[in-house]
Coordinates of C-alpha atoms in Angstrom, one line a residue:
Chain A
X1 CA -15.8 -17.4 -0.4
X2 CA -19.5 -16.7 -1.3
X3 CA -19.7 -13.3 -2.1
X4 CA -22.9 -12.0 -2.6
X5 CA -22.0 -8.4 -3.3
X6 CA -24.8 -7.2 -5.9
X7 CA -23.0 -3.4 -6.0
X8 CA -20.2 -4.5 -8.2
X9 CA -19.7 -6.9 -11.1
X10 CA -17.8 -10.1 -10.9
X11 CA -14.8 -9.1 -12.4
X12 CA -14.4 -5.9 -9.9
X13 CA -15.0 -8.3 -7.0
X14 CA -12.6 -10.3 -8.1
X15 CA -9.9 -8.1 -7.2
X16 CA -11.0 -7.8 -4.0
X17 CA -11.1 -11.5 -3.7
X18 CA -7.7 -12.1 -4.5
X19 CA -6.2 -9.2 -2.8
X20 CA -5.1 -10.7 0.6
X21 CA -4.0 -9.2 3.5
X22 CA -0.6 -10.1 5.7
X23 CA 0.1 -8.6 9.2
X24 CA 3.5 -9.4 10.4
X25 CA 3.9 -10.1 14.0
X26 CA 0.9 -8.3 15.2
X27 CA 1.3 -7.6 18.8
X28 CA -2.8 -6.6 20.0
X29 CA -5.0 -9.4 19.0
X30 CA -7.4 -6.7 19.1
X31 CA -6.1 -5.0 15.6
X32 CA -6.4 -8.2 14.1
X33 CA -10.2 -8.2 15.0
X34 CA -10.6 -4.6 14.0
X35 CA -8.7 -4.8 10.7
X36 CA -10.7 -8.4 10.0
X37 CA -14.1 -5.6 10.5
X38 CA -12.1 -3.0 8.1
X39 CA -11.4 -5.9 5.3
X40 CA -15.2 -7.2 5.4
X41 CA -16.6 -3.7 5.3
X42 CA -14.7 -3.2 2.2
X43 CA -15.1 -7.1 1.0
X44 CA -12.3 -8.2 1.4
X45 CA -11.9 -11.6 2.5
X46 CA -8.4 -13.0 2.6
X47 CA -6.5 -12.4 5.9
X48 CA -3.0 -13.9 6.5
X49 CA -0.8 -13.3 10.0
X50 CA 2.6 -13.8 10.2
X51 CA 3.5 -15.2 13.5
X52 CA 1.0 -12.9 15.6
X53 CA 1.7 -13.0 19.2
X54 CA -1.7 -14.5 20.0
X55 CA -3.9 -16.2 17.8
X56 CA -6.8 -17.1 17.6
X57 CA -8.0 -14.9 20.7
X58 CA -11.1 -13.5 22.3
X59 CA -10.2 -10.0 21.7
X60 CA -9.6 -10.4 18.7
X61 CA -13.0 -11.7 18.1
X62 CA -14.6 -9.3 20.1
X63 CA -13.3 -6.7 17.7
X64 CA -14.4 -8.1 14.8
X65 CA -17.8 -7.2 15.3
X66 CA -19.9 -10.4 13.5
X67 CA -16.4 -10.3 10.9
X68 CA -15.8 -13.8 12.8
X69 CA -15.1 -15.2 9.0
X70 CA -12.6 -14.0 7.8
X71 CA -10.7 -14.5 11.6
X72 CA -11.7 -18.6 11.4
X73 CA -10.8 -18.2 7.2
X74 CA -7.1 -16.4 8.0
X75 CA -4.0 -18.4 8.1
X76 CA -0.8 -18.6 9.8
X77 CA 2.7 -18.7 8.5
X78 CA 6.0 -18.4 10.5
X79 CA 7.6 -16.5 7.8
X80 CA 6.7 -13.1 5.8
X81 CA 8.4 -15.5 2.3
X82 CA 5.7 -18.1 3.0
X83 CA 2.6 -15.9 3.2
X84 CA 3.1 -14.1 -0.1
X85 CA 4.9 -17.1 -1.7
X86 CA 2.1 -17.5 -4.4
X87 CA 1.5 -13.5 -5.4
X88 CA 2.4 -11.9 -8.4
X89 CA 2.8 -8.5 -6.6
X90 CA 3.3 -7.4 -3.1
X91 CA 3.1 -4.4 -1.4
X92 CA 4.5 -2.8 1.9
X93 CA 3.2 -0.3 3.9
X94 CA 6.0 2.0 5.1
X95 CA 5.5 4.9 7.6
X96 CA 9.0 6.7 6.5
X97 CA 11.2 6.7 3.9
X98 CA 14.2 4.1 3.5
X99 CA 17.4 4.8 3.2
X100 CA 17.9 3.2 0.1
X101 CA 14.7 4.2 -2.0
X102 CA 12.3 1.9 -3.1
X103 CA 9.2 2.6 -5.5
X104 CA 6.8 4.4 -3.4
X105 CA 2.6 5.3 -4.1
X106 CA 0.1 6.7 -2.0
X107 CA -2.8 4.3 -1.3
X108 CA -4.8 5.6 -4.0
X109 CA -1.9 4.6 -6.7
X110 CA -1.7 1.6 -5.0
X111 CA -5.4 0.7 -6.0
X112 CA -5.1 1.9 -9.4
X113 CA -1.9 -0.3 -10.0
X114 CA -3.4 -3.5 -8.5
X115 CA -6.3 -2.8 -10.8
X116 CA -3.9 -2.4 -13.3
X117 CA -2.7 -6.4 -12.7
X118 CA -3.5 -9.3 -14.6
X119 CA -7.1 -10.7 -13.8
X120 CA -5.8 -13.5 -11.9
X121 CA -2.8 -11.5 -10.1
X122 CA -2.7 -12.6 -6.8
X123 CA -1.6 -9.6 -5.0
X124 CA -0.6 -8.9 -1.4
X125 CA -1.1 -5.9 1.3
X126 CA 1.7 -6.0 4.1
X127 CA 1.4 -4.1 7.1
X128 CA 4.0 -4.7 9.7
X129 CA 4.3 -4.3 13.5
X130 CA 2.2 -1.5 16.0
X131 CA 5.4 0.0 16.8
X132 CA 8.2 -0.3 14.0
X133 CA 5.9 -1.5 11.0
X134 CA 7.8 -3.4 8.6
X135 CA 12.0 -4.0 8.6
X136 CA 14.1 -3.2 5.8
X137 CA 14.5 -6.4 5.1
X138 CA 10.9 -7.6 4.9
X139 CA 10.2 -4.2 2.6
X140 CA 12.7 -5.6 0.1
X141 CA 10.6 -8.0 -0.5
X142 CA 8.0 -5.7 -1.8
X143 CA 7.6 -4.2 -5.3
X144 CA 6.1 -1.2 -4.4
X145 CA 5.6 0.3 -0.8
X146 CA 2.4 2.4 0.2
X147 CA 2.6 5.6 2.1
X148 CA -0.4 6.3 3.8
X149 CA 0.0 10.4 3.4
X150 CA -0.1 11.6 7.2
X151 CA 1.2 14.7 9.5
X152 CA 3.9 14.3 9.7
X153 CA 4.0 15.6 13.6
X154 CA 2.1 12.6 14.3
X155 CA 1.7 9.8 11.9
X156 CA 1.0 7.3 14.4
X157 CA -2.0 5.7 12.3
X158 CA -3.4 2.6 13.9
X159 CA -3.0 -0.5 11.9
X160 CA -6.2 -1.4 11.5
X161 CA -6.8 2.1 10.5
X162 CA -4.3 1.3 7.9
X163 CA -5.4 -1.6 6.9
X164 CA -9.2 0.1 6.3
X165 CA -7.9 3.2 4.3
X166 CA -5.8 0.6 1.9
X167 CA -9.0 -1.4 1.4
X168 CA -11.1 1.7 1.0
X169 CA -9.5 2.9 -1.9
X170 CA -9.0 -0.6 -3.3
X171 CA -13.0 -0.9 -2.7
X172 CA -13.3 2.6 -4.4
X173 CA -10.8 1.9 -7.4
X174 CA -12.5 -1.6 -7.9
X175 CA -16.0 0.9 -7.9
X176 CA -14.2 2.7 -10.6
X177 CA -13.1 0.4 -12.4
X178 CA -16.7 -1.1 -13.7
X179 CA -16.3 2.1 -16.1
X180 CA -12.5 1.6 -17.6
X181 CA -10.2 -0.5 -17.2
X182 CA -6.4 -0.2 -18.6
X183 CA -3.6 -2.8 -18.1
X184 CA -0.3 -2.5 -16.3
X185 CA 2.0 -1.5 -19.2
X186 CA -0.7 -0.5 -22.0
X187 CA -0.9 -3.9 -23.9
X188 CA -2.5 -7.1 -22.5
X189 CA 0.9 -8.9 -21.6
X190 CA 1.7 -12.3 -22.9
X191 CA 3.1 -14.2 -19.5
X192 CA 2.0 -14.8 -16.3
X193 CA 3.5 -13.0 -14.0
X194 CA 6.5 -14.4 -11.7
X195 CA 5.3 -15.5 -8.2
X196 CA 7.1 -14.8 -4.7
X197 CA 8.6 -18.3 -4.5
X198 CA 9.5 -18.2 -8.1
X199 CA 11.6 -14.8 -7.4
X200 CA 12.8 -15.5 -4.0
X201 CA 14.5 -18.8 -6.0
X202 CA 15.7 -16.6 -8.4
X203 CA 17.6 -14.0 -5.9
X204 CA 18.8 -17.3 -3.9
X205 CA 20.6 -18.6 -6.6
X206 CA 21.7 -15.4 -7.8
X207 CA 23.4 -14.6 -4.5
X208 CA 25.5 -17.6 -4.7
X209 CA 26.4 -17.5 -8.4
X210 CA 27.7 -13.7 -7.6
X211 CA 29.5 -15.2 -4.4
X212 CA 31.0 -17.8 -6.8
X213 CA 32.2 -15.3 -9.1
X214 CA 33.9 -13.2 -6.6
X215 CA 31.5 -10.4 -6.8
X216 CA 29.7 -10.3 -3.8
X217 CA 31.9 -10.6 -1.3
X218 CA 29.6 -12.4 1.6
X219 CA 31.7 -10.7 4.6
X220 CA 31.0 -7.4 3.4
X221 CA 27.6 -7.7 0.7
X222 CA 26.8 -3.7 1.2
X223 CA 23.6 -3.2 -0.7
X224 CA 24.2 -5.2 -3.5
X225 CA 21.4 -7.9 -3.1
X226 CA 18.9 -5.4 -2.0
X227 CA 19.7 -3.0 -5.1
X228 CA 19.6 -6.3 -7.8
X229 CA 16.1 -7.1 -5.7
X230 CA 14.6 -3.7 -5.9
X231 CA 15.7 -3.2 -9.8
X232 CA 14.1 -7.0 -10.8
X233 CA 11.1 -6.4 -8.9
X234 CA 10.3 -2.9 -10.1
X235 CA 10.4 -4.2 -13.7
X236 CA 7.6 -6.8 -12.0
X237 CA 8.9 -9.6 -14.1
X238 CA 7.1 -12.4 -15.8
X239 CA 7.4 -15.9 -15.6
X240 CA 9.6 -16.0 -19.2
X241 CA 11.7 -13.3 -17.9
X242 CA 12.6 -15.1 -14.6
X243 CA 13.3 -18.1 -16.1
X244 CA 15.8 -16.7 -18.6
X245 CA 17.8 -14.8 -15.8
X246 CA 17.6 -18.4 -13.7
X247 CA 18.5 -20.3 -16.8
X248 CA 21.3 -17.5 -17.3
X249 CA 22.8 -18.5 -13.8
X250 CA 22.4 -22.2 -14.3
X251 CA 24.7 -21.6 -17.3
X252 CA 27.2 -20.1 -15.2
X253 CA 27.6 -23.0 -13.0
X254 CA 27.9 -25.4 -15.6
X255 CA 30.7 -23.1 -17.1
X256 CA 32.3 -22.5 -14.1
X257 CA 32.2 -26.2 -13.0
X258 CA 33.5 -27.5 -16.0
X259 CA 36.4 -25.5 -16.5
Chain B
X1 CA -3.6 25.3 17.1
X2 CA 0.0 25.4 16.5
X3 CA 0.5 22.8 13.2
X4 CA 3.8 22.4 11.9
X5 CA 2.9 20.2 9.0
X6 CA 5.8 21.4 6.5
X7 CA 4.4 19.2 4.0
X8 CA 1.8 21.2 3.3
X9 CA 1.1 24.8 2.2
X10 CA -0.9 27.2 4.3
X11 CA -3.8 27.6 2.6
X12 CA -4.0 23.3 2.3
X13 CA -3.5 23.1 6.2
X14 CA -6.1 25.3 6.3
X15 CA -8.9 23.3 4.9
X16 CA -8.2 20.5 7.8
X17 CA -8.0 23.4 10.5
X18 CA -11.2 24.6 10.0
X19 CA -12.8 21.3 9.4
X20 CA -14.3 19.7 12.6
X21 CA -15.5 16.1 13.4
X22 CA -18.7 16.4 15.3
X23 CA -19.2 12.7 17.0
X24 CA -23.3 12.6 17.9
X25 CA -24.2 10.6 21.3
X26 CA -21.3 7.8 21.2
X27 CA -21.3 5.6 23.4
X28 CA -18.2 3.5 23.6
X29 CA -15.3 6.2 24.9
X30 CA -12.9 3.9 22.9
X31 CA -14.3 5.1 20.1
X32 CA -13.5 9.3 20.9
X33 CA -9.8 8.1 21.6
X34 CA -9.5 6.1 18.3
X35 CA -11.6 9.1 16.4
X36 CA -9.1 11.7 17.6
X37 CA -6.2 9.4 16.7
X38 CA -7.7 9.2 13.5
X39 CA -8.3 12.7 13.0
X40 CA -4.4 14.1 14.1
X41 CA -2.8 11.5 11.9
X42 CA -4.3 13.1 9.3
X43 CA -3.7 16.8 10.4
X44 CA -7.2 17.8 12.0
X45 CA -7.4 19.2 15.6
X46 CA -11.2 20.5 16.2
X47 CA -13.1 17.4 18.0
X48 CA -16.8 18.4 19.1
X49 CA -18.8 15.8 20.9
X50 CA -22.5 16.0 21.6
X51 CA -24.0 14.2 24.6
X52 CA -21.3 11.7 24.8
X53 CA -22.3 9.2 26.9
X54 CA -19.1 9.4 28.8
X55 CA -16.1 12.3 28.2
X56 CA -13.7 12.4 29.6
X57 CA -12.7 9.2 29.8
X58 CA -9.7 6.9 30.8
X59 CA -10.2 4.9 27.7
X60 CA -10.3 7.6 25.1
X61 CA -7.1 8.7 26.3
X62 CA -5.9 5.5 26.2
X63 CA -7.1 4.8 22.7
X64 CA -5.9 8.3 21.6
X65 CA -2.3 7.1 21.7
X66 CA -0.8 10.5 22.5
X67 CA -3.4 12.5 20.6
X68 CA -4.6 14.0 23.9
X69 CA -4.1 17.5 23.2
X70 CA -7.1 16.6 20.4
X71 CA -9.1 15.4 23.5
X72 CA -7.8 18.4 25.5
X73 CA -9.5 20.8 23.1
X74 CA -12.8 19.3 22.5
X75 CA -15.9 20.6 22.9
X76 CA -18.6 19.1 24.1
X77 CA -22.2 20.3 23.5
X78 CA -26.0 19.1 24.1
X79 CA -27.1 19.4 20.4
X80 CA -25.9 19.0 17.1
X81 CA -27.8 22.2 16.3
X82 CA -25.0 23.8 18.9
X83 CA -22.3 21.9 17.3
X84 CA -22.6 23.4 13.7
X85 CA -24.0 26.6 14.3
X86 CA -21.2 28.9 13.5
X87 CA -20.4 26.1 10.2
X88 CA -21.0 27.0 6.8
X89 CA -21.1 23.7 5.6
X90 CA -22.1 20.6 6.9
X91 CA -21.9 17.5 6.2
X92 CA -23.8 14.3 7.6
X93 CA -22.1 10.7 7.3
X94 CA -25.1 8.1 6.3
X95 CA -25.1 4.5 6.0
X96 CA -28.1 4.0 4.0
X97 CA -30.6 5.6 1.8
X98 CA -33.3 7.5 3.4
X99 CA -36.8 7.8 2.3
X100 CA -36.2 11.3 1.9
X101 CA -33.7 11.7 -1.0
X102 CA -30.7 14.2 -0.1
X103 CA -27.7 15.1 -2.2
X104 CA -25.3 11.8 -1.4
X105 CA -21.6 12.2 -2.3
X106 CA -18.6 9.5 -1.4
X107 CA -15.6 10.0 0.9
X108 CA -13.8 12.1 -2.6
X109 CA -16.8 13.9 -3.9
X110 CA -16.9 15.0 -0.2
X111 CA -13.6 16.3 -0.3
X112 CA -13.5 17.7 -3.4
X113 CA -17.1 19.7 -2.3
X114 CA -14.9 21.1 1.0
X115 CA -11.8 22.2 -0.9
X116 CA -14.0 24.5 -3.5
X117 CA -15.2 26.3 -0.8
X118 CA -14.7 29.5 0.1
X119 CA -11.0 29.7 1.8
X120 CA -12.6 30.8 5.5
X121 CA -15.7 28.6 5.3
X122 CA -16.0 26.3 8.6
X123 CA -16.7 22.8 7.6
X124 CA -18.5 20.3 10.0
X125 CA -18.0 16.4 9.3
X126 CA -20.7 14.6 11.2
X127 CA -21.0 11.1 12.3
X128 CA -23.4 8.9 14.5
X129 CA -24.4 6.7 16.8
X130 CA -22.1 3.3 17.2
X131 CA -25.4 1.2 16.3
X132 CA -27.9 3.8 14.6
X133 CA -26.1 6.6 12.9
X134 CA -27.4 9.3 12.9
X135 CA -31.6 10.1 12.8
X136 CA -33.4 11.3 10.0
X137 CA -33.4 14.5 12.4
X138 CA -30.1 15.1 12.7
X139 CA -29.5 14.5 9.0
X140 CA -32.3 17.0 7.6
X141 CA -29.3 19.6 9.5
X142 CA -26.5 18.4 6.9
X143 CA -25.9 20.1 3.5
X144 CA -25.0 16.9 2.1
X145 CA -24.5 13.4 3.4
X146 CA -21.4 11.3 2.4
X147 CA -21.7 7.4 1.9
X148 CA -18.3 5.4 2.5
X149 CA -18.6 2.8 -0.1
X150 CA -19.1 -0.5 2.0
X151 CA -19.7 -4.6 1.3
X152 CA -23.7 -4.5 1.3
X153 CA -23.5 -7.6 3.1
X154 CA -21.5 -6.2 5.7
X155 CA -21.1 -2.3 6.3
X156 CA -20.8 -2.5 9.9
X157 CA -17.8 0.1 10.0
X158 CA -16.7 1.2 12.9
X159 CA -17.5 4.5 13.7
X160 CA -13.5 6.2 14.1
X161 CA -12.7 4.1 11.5
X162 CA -15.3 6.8 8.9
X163 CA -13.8 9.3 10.7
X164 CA -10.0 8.1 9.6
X165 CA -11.0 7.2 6.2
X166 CA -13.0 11.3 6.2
X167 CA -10.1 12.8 7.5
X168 CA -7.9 10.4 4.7
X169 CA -9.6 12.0 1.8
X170 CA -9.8 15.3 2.7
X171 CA -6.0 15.0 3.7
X172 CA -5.8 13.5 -0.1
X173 CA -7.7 16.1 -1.6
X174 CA -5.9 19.0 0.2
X175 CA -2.5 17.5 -1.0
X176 CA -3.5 17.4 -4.5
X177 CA -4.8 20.8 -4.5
X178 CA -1.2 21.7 -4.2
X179 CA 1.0 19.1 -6.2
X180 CA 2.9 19.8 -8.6
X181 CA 4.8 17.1 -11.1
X182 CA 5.7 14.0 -9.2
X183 CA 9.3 11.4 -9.7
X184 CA 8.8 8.7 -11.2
X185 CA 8.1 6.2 -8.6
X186 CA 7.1 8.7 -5.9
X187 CA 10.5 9.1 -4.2
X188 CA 13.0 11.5 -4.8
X189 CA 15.6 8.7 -6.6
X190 CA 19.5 8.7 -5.0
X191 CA 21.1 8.0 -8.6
X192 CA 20.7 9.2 -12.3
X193 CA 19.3 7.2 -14.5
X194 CA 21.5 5.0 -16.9
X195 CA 21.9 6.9 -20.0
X196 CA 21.3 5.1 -23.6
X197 CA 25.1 4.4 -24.3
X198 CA 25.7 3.1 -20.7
X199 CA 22.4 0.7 -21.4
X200 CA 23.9 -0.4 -24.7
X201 CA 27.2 -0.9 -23.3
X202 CA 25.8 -3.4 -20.7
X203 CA 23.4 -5.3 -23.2
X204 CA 26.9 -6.0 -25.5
X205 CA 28.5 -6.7 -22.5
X206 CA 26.0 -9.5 -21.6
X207 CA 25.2 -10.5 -25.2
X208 CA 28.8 -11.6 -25.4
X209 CA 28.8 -13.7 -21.9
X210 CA 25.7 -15.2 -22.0
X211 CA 27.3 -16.6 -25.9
X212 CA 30.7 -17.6 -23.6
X213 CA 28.4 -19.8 -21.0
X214 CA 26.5 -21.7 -23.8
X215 CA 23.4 -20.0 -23.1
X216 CA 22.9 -18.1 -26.0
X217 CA 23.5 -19.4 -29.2
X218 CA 24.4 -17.1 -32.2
X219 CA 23.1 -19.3 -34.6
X220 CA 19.5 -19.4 -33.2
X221 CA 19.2 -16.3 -31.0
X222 CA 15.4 -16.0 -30.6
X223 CA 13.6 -13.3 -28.6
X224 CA 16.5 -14.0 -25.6
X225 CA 18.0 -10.3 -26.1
X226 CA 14.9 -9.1 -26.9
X227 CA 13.7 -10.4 -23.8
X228 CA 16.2 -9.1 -21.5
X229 CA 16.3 -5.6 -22.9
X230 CA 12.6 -4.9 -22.4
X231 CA 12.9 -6.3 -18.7
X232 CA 15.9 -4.3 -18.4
X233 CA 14.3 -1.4 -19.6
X234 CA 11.1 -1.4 -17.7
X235 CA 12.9 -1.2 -14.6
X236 CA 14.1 2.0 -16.3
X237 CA 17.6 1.1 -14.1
X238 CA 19.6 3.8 -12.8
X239 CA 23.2 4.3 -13.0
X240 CA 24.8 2.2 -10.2
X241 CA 22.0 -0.5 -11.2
X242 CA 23.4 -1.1 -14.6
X243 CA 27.1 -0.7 -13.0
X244 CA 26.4 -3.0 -10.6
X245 CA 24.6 -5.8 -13.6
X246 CA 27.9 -4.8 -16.2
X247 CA 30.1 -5.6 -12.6
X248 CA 28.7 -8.5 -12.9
X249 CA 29.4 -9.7 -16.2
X250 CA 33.2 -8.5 -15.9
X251 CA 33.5 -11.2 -12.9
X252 CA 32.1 -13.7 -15.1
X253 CA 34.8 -12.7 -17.9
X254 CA 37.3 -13.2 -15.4
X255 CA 36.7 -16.4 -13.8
X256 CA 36.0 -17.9 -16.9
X257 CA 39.3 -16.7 -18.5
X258 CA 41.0 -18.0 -15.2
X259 CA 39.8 -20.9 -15.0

């Protein structure tokens, strides 16, 4: 990645170089050539599709406009889990609002809380399908989702669109952020933050331990899972924190073995 | 223009109704379709072209994606001078410094300029050329021009993608000329929050288990309580979320006893 943009400072275009972003099951090769164009413009770098229908293509090329880069740089996982298995923080762009809620920003809070992140956060943008963006199930993965504020007559933005608005104001916070910067929660924090793989362990294992103890009952699990997911991740946990809950489950199966 | 946008007052609609994107001499008809898709997502309706090379067009209606009625309704004119000449303000997107010096403002000063104007003031946002922008001509008509922030290395945007990320912030700008207070994570939230005695009801509660499975030792408790309740409490849990967590414990009560 050699990044030669003289209008910011290093540590600005770091956060731009470390912000990736995930389509999930794009269907037009050509929005993945047009959002590679929106991410350069904006110097961003880091693209990652989740099982796009076609891949690499000449459309999507095409669309890129001289962005041809960041198509031959941008990888391609099967699963959502894998592509965001090493960030700290991920966030889903979601058209509507869920039925359960979930912490929602608009893309300019976005910006100012991935600014906000550790200086080495690896941090994720998920956008989802043309048609039906993102499933529940995929938003739970998130800790935050982005609304991109539209009419709401006609909020069919295009993805690519999306994905150039959500890199715009990361572009402008990062621009802003060469005058102040504040962290997260106030204080410099003294852990690294948990990763996706990390937390995805975590919820596995806590699944079965709440099986085990007759709480979740796996023929009828209502919400449970998605509330426990949306609670630990909007407290964005560190790597201490994750580890006591994990080690607090581990404990339980001893216990419940041994007895 | 009938707009139904109920998430907005009147008088914010009516910034974005009497704001027009004037598209100079483009010459890809994909482009006017995307433009005009752009522009209705974010709640503007007045599309003026100026000698487009081709309008209409099967392709801008097919790269409108159902904002025809945009389409429908635009006007199409041989100058720019016609374009803007019942505007009060107008405003002149450029890539680059000229030699001439005129007053620059981003996407957000841009917006910021349009809102303070007088309520009935007709706004025109221009953009150019797919390859050239627009001339030094065309840009001595503008009160102001407006940058969007790009990678120096790369600021080949595409030419609907300004207009989405114009049309963005002056949708941002007219929302936040009318907010009020927000929730704390941007959603209206489905549950109350867990009050103080609730909170120290479940940290007891799981003080006492995590002693039971050996995981805790009362002898040498170190930060683990200290730990938790911070997480706990940055996820500032609602009620059912600490039901569901003290639910939890009682099952481990019970299957240990049993066992």
């Amino acid at each position: 990645m050699s990044e030669q943009d003289n209008s910011m400072t290093n540590s600005a275009l770091n956060v731009l170089n470390r912000t990736r972003i995930v389509m999930v099951h794009t269907s037009h090769s050509g929005n993945i050539g047009s959002a590679a164009r929106a991410m350069k413009t904006m110097g961003l770098h880091h693209l990652v599709l989740v099982e796009p229908k076609q891949f690499p293509s000449e459309e999507a090329t095409a669309l890129s406009s001289g962005a041809t880069d960041i198509l031959e740089r941008a990888v391609v996982t099967d699963t959502l889990e894998e592509a965001v298995a090493d960030c700290d923080f991920v966030i889903g762009a979601s058209a509507r609002s869920r039925n359960l809620p979930w912490p929602l920003v608009n893309p300019r809070e976005m910006a100012t809380k991935v600014l906000a992140l550790p200086e080495d956060a690896k941090v994720a943008l998920v956008v989802g399908r043309e048609r039906s963006g993102l499933t529940n199930e995929e938003l739970a993965r998130c800790h935050v989702h982005v609304n991109i504020p539209a009419n709401p007559d006609y909020s069919s933005l295009n993805v690519a669109s999306a994905v150039q608005v959500l890199c715009y104001e990361l572009r402008m916070s990062a621009i802003a952020s060469q005058e102040q910067e504040k962290p997260e929660w106030g204080v410099e924090w003294d852990q690294p933050l948990a990763k996706g793989k990390q937390l995805e362990g975590l919820f596995d294992h806590w699944e079965k331990v709440l099986v085990d103890i007759e709480f979740l009952d796996p023929n009828n699990p209502r919400h449970l899972m998605t509330k426990l997911r949306r609670f630990v991740l909007r407290a964005l946990p560190d790597e201490v924190e994750a580890n006591i809950l994990r080690g607090m489950l581990s404990h339980i199966d001893k216990k419940l073995r041994r007895n």
